PDB file of C-alpha atoms and ligand atoms in Angstrom:
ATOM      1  CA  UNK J   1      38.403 -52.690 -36.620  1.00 96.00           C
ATOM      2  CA  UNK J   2      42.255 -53.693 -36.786  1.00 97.00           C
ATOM      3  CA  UNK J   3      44.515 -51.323 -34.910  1.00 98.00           C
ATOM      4  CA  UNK J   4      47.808 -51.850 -36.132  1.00 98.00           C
ATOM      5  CA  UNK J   5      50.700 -49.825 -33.690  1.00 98.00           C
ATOM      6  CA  UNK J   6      54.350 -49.872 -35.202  1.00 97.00           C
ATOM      7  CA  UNK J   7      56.918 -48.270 -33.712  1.00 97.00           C
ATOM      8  CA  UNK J   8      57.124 -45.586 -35.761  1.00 98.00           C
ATOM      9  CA  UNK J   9      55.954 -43.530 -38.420  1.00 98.00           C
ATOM     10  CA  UNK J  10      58.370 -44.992 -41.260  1.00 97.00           C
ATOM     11  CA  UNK J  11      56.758 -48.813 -40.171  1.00 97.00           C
ATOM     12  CA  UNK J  12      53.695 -47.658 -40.241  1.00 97.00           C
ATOM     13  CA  UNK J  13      54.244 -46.317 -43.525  1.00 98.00           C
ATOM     14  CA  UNK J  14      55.446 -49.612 -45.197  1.00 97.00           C
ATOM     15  CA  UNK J  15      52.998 -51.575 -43.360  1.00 97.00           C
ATOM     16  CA  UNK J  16      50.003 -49.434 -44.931  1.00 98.00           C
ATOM     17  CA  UNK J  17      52.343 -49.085 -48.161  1.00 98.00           C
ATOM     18  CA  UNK J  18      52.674 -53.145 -48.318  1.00 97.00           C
ATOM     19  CA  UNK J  19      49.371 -53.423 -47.660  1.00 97.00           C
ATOM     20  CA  UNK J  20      47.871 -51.021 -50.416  1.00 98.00           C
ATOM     21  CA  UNK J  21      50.288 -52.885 -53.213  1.00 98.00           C
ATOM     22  CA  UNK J  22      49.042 -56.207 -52.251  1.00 98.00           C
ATOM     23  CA  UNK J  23      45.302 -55.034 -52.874  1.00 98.00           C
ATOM     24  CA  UNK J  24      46.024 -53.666 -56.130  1.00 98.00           C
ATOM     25  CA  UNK J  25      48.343 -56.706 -57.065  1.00 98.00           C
ATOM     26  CA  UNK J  26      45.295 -59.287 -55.737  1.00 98.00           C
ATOM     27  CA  UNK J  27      42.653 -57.488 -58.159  1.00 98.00           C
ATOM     28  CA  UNK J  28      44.640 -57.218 -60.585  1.00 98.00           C
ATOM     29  CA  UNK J  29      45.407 -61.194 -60.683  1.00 97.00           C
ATOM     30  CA  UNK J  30      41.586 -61.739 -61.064  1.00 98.00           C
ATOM     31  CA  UNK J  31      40.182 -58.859 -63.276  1.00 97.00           C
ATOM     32  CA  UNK J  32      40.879 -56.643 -65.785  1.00 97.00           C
ATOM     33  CA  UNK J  33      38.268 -54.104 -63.538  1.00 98.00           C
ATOM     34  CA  UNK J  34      40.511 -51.105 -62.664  1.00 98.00           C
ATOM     35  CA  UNK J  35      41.445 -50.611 -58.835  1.00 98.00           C
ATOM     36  CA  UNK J  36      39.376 -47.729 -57.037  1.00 98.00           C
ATOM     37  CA  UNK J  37      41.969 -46.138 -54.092  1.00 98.00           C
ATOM     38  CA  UNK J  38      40.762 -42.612 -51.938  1.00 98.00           C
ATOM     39  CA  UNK J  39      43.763 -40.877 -51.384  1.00 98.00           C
ATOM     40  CA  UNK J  40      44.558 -38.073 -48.682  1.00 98.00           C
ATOM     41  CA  UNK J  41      46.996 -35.141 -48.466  1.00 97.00           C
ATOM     42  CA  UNK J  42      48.704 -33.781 -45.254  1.00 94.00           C
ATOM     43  CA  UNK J  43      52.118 -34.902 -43.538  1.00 95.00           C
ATOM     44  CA  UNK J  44      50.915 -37.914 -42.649  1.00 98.00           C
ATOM     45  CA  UNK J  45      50.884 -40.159 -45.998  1.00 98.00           C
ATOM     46  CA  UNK J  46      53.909 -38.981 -46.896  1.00 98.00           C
ATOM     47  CA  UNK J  47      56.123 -41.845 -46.153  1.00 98.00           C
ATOM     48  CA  UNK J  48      53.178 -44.023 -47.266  1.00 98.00           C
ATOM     49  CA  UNK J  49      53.497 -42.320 -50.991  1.00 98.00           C
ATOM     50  CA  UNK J  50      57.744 -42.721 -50.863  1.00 98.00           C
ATOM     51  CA  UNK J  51      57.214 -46.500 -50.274  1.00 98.00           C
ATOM     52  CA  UNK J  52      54.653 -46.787 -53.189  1.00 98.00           C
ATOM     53  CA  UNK J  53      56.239 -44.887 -54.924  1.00 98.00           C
ATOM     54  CA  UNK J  54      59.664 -47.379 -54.205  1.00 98.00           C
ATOM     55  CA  UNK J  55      57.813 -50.246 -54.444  1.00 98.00           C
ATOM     56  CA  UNK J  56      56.509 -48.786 -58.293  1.00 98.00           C
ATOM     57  CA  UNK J  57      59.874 -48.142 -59.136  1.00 98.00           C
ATOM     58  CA  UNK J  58      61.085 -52.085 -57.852  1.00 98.00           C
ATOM     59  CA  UNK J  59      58.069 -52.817 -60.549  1.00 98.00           C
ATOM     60  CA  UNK J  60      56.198 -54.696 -57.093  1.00 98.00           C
ATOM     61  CA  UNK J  61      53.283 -52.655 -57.983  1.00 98.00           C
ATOM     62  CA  UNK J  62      51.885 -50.483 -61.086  1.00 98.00           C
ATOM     63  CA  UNK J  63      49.064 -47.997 -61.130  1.00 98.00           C
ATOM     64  CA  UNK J  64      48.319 -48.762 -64.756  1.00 98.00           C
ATOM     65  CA  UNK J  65      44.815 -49.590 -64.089  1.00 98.00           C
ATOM     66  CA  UNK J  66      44.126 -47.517 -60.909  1.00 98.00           C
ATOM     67  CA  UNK J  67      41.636 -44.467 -60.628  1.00 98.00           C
ATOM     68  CA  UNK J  68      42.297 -42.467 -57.858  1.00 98.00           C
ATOM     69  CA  UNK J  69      40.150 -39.813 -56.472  1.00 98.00           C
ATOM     70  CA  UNK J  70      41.345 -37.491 -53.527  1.00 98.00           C
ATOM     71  CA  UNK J  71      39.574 -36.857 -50.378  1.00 98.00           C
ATOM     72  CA  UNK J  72      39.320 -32.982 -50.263  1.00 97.00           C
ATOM     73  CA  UNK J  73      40.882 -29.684 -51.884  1.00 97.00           C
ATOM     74  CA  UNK J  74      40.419 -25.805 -50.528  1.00 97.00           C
ATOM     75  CA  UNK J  75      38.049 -23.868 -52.404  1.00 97.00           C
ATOM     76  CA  UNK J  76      39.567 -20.708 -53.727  1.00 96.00           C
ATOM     77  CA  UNK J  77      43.159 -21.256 -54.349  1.00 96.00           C
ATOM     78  CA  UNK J  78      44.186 -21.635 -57.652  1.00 95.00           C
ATOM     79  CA  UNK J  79      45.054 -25.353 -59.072  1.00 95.00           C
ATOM     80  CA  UNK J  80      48.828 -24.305 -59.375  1.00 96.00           C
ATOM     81  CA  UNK J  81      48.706 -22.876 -55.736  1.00 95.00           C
ATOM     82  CA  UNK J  82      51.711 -24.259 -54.032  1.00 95.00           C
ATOM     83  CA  UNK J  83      49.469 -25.604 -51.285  1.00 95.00           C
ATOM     84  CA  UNK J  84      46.419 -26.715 -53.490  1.00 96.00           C
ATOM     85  CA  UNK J  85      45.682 -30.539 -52.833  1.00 96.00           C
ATOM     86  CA  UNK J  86      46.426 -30.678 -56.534  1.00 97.00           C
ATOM     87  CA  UNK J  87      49.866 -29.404 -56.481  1.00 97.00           C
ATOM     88  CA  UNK J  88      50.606 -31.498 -53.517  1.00 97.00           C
ATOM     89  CA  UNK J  89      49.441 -34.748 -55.038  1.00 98.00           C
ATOM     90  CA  UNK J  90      51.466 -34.239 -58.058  1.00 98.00           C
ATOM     91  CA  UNK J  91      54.368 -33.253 -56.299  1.00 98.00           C
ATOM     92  CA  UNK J  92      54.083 -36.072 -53.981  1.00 98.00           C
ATOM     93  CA  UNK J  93      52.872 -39.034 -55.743  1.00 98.00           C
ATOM     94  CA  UNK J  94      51.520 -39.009 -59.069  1.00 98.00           C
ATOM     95  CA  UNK J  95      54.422 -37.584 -61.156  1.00 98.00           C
ATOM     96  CA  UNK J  96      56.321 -40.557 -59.532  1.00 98.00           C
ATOM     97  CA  UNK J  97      54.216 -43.529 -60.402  1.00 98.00           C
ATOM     98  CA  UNK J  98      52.900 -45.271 -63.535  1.00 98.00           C
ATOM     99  CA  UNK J  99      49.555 -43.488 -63.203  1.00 98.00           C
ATOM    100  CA  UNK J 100      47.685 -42.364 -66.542  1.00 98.00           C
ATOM    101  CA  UNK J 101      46.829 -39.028 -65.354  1.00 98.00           C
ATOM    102  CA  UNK J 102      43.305 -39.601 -66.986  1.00 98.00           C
ATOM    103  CA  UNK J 103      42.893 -41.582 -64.045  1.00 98.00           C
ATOM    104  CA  UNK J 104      43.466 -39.058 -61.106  1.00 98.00           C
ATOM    105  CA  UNK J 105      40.536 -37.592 -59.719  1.00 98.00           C
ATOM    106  CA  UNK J 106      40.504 -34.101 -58.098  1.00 98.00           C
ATOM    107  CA  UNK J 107      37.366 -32.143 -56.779  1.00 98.00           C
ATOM    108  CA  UNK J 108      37.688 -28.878 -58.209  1.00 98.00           C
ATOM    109  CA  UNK J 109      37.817 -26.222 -55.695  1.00 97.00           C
ATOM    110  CA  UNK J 110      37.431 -23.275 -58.533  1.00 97.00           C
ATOM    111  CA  UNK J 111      34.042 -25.043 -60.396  1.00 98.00           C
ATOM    112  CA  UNK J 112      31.559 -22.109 -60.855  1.00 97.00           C
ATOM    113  CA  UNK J 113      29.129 -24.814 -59.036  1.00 98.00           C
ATOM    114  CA  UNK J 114      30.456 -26.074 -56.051  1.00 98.00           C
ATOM    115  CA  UNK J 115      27.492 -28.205 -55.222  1.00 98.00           C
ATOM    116  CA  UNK J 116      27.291 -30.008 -58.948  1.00 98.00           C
ATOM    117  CA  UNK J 117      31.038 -30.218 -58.495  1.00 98.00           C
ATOM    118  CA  UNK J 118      30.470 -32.214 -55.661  1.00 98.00           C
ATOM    119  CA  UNK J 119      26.961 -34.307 -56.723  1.00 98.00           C
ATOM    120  CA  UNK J 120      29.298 -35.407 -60.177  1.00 98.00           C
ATOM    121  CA  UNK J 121      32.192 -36.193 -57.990  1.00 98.00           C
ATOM    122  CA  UNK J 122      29.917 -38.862 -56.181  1.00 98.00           C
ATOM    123  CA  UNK J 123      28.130 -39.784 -59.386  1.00 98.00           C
ATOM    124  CA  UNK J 124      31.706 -40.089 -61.067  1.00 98.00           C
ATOM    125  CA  UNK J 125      33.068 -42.417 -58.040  1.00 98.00           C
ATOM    126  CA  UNK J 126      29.610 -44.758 -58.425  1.00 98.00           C
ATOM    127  CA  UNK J 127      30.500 -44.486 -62.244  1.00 98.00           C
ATOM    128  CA  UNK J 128      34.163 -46.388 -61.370  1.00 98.00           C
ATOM    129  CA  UNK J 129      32.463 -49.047 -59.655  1.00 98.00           C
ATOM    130  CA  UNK J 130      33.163 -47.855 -55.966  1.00 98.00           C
ATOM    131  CA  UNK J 131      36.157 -47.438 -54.165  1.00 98.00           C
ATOM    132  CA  UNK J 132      37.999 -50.129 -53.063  1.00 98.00           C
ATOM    133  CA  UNK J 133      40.410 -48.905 -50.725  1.00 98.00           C
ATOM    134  CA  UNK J 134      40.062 -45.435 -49.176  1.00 98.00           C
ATOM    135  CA  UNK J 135      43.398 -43.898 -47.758  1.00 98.00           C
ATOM    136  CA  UNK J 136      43.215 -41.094 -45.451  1.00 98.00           C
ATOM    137  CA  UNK J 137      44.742 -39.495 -42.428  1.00 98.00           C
ATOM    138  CA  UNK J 138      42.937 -37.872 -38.850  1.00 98.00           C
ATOM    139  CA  UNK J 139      42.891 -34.772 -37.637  1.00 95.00           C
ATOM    140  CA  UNK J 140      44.097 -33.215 -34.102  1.00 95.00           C
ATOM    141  CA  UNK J 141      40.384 -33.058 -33.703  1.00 94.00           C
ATOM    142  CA  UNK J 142      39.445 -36.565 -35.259  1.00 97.00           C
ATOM    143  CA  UNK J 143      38.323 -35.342 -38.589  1.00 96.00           C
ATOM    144  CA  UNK J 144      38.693 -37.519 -41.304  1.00 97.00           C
ATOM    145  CA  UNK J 145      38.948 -35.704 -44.700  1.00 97.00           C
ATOM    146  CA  UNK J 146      37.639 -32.313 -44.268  1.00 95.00           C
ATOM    147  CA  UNK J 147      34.464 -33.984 -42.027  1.00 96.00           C
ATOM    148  CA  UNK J 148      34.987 -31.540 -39.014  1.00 93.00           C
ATOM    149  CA  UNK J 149      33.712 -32.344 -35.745  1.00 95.00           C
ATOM    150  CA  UNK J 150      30.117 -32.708 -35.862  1.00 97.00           C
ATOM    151  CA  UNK J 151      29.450 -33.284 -39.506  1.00 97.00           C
ATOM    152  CA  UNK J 152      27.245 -35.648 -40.165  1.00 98.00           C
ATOM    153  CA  UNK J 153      28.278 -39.650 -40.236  1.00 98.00           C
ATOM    154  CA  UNK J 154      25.789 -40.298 -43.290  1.00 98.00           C
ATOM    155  CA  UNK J 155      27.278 -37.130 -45.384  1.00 98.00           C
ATOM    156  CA  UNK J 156      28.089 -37.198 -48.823  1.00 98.00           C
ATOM    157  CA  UNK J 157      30.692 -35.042 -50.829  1.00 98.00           C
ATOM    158  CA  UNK J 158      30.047 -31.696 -50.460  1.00 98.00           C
ATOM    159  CA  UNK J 159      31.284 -28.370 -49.384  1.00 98.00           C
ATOM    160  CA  UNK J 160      32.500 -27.629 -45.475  1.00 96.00           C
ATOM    161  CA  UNK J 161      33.577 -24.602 -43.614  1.00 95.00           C
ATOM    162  CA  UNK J 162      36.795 -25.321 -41.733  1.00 93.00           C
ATOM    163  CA  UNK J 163      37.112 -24.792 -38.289  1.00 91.00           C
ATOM    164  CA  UNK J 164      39.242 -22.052 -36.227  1.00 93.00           C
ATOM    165  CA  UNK J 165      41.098 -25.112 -35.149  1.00 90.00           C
ATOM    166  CA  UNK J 166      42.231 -26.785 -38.327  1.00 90.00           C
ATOM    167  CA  UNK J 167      42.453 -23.342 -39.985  1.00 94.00           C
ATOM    168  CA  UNK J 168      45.501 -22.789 -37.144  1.00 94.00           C
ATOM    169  CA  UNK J 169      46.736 -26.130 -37.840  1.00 91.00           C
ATOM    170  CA  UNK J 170      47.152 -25.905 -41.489  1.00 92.00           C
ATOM    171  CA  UNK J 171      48.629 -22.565 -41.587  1.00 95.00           C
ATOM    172  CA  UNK J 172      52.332 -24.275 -40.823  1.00 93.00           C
ATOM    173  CA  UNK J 173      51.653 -24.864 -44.625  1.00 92.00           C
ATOM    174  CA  UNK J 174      50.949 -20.808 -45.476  1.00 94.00           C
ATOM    175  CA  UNK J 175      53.935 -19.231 -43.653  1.00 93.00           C
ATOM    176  CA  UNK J 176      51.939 -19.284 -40.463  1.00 95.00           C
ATOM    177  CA  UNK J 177      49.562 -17.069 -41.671  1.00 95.00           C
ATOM    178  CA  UNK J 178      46.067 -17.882 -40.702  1.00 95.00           C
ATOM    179  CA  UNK J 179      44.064 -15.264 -43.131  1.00 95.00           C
ATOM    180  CA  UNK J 180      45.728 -16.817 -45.919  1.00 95.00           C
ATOM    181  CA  UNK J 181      44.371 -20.344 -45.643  1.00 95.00           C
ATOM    182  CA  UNK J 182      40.917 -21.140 -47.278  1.00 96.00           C
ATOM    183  CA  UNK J 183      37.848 -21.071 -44.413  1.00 96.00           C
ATOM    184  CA  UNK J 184      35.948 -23.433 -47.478  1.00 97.00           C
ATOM    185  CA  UNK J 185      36.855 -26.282 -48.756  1.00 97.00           C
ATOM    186  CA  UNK J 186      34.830 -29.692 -50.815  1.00 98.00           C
ATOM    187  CA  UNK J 187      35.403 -32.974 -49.455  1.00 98.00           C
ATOM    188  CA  UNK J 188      34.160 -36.147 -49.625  1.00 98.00           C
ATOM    189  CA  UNK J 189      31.582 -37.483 -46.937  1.00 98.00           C
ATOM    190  CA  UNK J 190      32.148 -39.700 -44.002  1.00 98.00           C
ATOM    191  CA  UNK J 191      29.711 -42.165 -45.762  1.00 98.00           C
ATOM    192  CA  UNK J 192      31.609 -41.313 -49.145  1.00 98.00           C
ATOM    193  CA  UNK J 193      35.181 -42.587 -47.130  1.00 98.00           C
ATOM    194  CA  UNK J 194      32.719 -45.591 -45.049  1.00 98.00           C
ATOM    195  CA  UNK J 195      30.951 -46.718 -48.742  1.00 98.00           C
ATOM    196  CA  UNK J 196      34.686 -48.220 -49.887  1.00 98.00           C
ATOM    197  CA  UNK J 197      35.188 -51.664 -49.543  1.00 98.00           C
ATOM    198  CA  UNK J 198      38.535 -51.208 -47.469  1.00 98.00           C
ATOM    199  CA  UNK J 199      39.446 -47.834 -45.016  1.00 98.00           C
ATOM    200  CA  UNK J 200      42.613 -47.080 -43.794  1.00 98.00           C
ATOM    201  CA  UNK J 201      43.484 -44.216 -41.496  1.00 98.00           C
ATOM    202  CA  UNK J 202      47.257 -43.404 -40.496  1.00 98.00           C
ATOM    203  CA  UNK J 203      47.923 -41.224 -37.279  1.00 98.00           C
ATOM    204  CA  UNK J 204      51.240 -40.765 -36.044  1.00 98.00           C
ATOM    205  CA  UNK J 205      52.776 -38.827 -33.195  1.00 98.00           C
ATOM    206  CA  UNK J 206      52.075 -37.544 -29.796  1.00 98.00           C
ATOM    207  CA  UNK J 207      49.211 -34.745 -31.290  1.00 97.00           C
ATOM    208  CA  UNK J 208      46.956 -37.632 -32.834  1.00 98.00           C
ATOM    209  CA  UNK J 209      46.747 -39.481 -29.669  1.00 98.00           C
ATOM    210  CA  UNK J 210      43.546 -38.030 -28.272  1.00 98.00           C
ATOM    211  CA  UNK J 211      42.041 -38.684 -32.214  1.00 98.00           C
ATOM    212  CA  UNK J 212      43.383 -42.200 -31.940  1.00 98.00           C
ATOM    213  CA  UNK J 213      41.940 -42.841 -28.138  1.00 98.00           C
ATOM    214  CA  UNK J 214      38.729 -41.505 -29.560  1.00 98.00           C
ATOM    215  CA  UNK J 215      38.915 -43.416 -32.491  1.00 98.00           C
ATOM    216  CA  UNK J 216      39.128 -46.978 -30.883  1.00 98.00           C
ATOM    217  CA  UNK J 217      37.801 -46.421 -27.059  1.00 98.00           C
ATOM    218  CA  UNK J 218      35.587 -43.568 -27.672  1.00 98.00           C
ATOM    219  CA  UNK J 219      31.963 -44.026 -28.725  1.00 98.00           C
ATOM    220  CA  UNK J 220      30.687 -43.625 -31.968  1.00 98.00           C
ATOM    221  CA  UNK J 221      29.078 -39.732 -32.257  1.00 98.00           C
ATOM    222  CA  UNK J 222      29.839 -37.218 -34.804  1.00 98.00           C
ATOM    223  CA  UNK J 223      31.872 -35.491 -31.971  1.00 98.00           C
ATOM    224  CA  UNK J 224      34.736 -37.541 -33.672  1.00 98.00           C
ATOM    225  CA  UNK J 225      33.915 -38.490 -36.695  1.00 98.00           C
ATOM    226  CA  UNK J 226      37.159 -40.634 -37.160  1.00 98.00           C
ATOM    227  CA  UNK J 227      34.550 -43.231 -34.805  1.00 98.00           C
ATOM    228  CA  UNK J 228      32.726 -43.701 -38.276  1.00 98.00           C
ATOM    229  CA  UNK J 229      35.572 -46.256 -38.576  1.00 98.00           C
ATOM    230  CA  UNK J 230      34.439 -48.319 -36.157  1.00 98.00           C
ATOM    231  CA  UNK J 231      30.860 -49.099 -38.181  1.00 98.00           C
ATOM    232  CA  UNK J 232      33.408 -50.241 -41.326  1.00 98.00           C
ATOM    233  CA  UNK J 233      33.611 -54.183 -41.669  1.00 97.00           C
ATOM    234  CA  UNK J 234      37.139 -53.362 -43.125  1.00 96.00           C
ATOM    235  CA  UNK J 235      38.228 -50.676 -40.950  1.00 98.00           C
ATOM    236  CA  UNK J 236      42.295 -50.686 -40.388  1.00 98.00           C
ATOM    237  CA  UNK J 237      43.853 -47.887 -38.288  1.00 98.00           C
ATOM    238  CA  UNK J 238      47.593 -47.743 -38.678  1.00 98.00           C
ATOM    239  CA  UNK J 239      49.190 -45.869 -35.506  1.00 98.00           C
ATOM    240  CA  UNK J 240      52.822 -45.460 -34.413  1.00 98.00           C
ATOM    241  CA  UNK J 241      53.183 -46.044 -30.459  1.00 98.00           C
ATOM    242  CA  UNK J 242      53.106 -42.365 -29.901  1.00 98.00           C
ATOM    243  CA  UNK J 243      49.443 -41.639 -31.272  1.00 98.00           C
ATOM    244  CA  UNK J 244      48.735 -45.009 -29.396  1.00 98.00           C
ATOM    245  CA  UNK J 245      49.971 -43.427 -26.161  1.00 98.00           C
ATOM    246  CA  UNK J 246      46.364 -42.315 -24.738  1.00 98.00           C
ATOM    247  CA  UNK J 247      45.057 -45.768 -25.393  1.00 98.00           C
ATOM    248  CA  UNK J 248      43.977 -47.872 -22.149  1.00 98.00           C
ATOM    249  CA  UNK J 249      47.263 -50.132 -21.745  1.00 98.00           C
ATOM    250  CA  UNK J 250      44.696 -53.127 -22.118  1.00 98.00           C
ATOM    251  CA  UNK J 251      43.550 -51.886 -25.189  1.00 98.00           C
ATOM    252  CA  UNK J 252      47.090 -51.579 -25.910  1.00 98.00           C
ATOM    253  CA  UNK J 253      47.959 -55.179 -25.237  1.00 97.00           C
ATOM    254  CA  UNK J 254      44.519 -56.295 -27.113  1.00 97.00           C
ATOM    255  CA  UNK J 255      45.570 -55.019 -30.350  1.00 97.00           C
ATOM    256  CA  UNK J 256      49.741 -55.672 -29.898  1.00 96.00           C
ATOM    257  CA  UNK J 257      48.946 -59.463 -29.332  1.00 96.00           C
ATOM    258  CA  UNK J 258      46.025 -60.124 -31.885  1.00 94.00           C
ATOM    259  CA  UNK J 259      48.238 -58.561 -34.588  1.00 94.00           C
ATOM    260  CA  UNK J 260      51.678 -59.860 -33.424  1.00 89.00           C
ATOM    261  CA  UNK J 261      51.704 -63.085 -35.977  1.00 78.00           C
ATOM    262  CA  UNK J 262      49.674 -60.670 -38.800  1.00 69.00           C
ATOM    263  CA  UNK J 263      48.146 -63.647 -39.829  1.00 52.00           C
ATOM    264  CA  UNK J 264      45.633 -62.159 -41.906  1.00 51.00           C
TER     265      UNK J 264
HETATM  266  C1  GLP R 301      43.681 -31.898 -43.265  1.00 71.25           C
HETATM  267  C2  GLP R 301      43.190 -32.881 -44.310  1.00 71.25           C
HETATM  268  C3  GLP R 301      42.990 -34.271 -43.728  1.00 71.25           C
HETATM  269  C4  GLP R 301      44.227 -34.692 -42.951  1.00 71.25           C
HETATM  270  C5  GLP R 301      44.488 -33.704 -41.842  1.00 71.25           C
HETATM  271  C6  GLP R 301      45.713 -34.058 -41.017  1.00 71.25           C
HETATM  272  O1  GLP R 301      42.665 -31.390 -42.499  1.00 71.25           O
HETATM  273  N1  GLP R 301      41.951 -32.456 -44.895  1.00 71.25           N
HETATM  274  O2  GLP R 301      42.718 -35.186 -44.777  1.00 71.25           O
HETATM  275  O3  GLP R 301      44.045 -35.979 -42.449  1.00 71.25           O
HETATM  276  O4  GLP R 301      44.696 -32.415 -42.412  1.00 71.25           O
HETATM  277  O5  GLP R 301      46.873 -33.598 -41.655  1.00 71.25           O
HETATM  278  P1  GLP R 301      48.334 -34.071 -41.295  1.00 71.25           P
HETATM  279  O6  GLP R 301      48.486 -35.411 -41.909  1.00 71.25           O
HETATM  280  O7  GLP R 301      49.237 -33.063 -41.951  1.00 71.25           O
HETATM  281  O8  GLP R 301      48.436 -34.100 -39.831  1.00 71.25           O
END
């Protein structure tokens, strides 16, 4: 896998942003075929979405002909929910950009069958032709969409329970409150993120620095399932030096030089 480490969170951002406009842009000069992309939700892709959403605006990149589907939502909470994964994606990104909204995929958290919900969500992302490019963030613990620790590496989109752990961590988002965040939620699998042509994880800051350390010098076990990466011939993990700070300073130096002239 690549390991890219900027010095920041806001280079990281425009690197991955760049780098996500340049895909679309290179299909698009080929085929009429509409681009695939996974998206994620959480702090983390924020910057990413301002920059695409800049470089949409600068007309450097239109999502015309792009179908997106999103990695996960919280079962339960109503579409309109402040902090549903819909609200925040339209909030964030999509009411910005070019997108026909006939294009954004959601799973639906609220479907009277969670388990057809998400069967057609994998049928529908087969139906688009694959994804191209899969987006996503890592957890504290090293998940990767909603695929807590010890899920398994072949799964499929489907519905989790959410740990104690990322429960706490996401209830900055619901005043604090752990009993009002969802304990359910769908997401896609770690095969569903691993099946795209392209991955790209972001982790920045000091708390994703264990998840990054896993991620590149750990082995690959379910433990962490952010290691799927490493099995991906396309696998690109964008870091900012503080999630890099666990990593061996070899490894550090490894990836800093290889990437230095980004000839690729
Ligand atoms: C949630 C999401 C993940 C995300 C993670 C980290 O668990 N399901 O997709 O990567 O949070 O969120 P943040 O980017 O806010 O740190």
């Amino acid at each position: 896998m690549r390991v890219i480490i900027e010095q920041n969170q806001e280079k990281g951002s425009v690197w991955a942003a760049a780098y996500i406009a340049e895909a679309i842009n290179r299909k698009a000069a080929v085929t009429n075929t509409p681009f695939v992309l996974g998206l994620p939700t959480g702090s983390t892709p924020l910057n990413t979405y301002k920059e695409l959403i800049r470089l949409n605006k600068e007309g450097k990149v239109s999502f015309k002909n792009v179908i997106t589907f999103n990695m996960d939502e919280y079962v339960g909470l109503p579409e309109d929910h402040p902090q549903s994964y819909h609200t925040f994606m339209w909030e964030n990104f999509f009411s910005h950009i070019d997108i026909n909204p006939a294009n954004v995929n959601i799973l639906n958290g609220n479907a009277e069958d969670l388990a057809k919900e998400c069967a057609d969500y994998e049928k529908k992302i087969e139906g688009a032709g694959g994804i191209d490019l899969f987006l996503g963030g890592v957890g504290e613990d090293g998940h990767i969409a909603f695929n807590e620790p010890f899920s398994s590496m072949s799964s499929r989109t489907r519905i989790k329970t959410l740990t104690e752990d990322t429960i706490l961590v996401n209830s900055r988002f619901f005043g604090g409150d752990v009993t009002l965040v969802p304990k359910l939620a769908l997401t896609v699998g770690v095969a569903t993120i691993l099946s795209a042509s392209e991955v790209i994880i972001l982790a920045f800051g000091p708390k994703k620095a264990r998840a990054v350390q896993q991620g590149v010098e750990g082995a690959y076990s379910h433990s962490w399932t952010i290691t799927g990466l490493q099995t991906h011939p396309h696998g690109i993990l964008i870091t900012d030096e503080a999630a890099a700070g666990e990593l061996k300073v070899n490894t550090y130096k490894y990836f800093k030089d290889i990437e230095k002239d980004n000839l690729l």
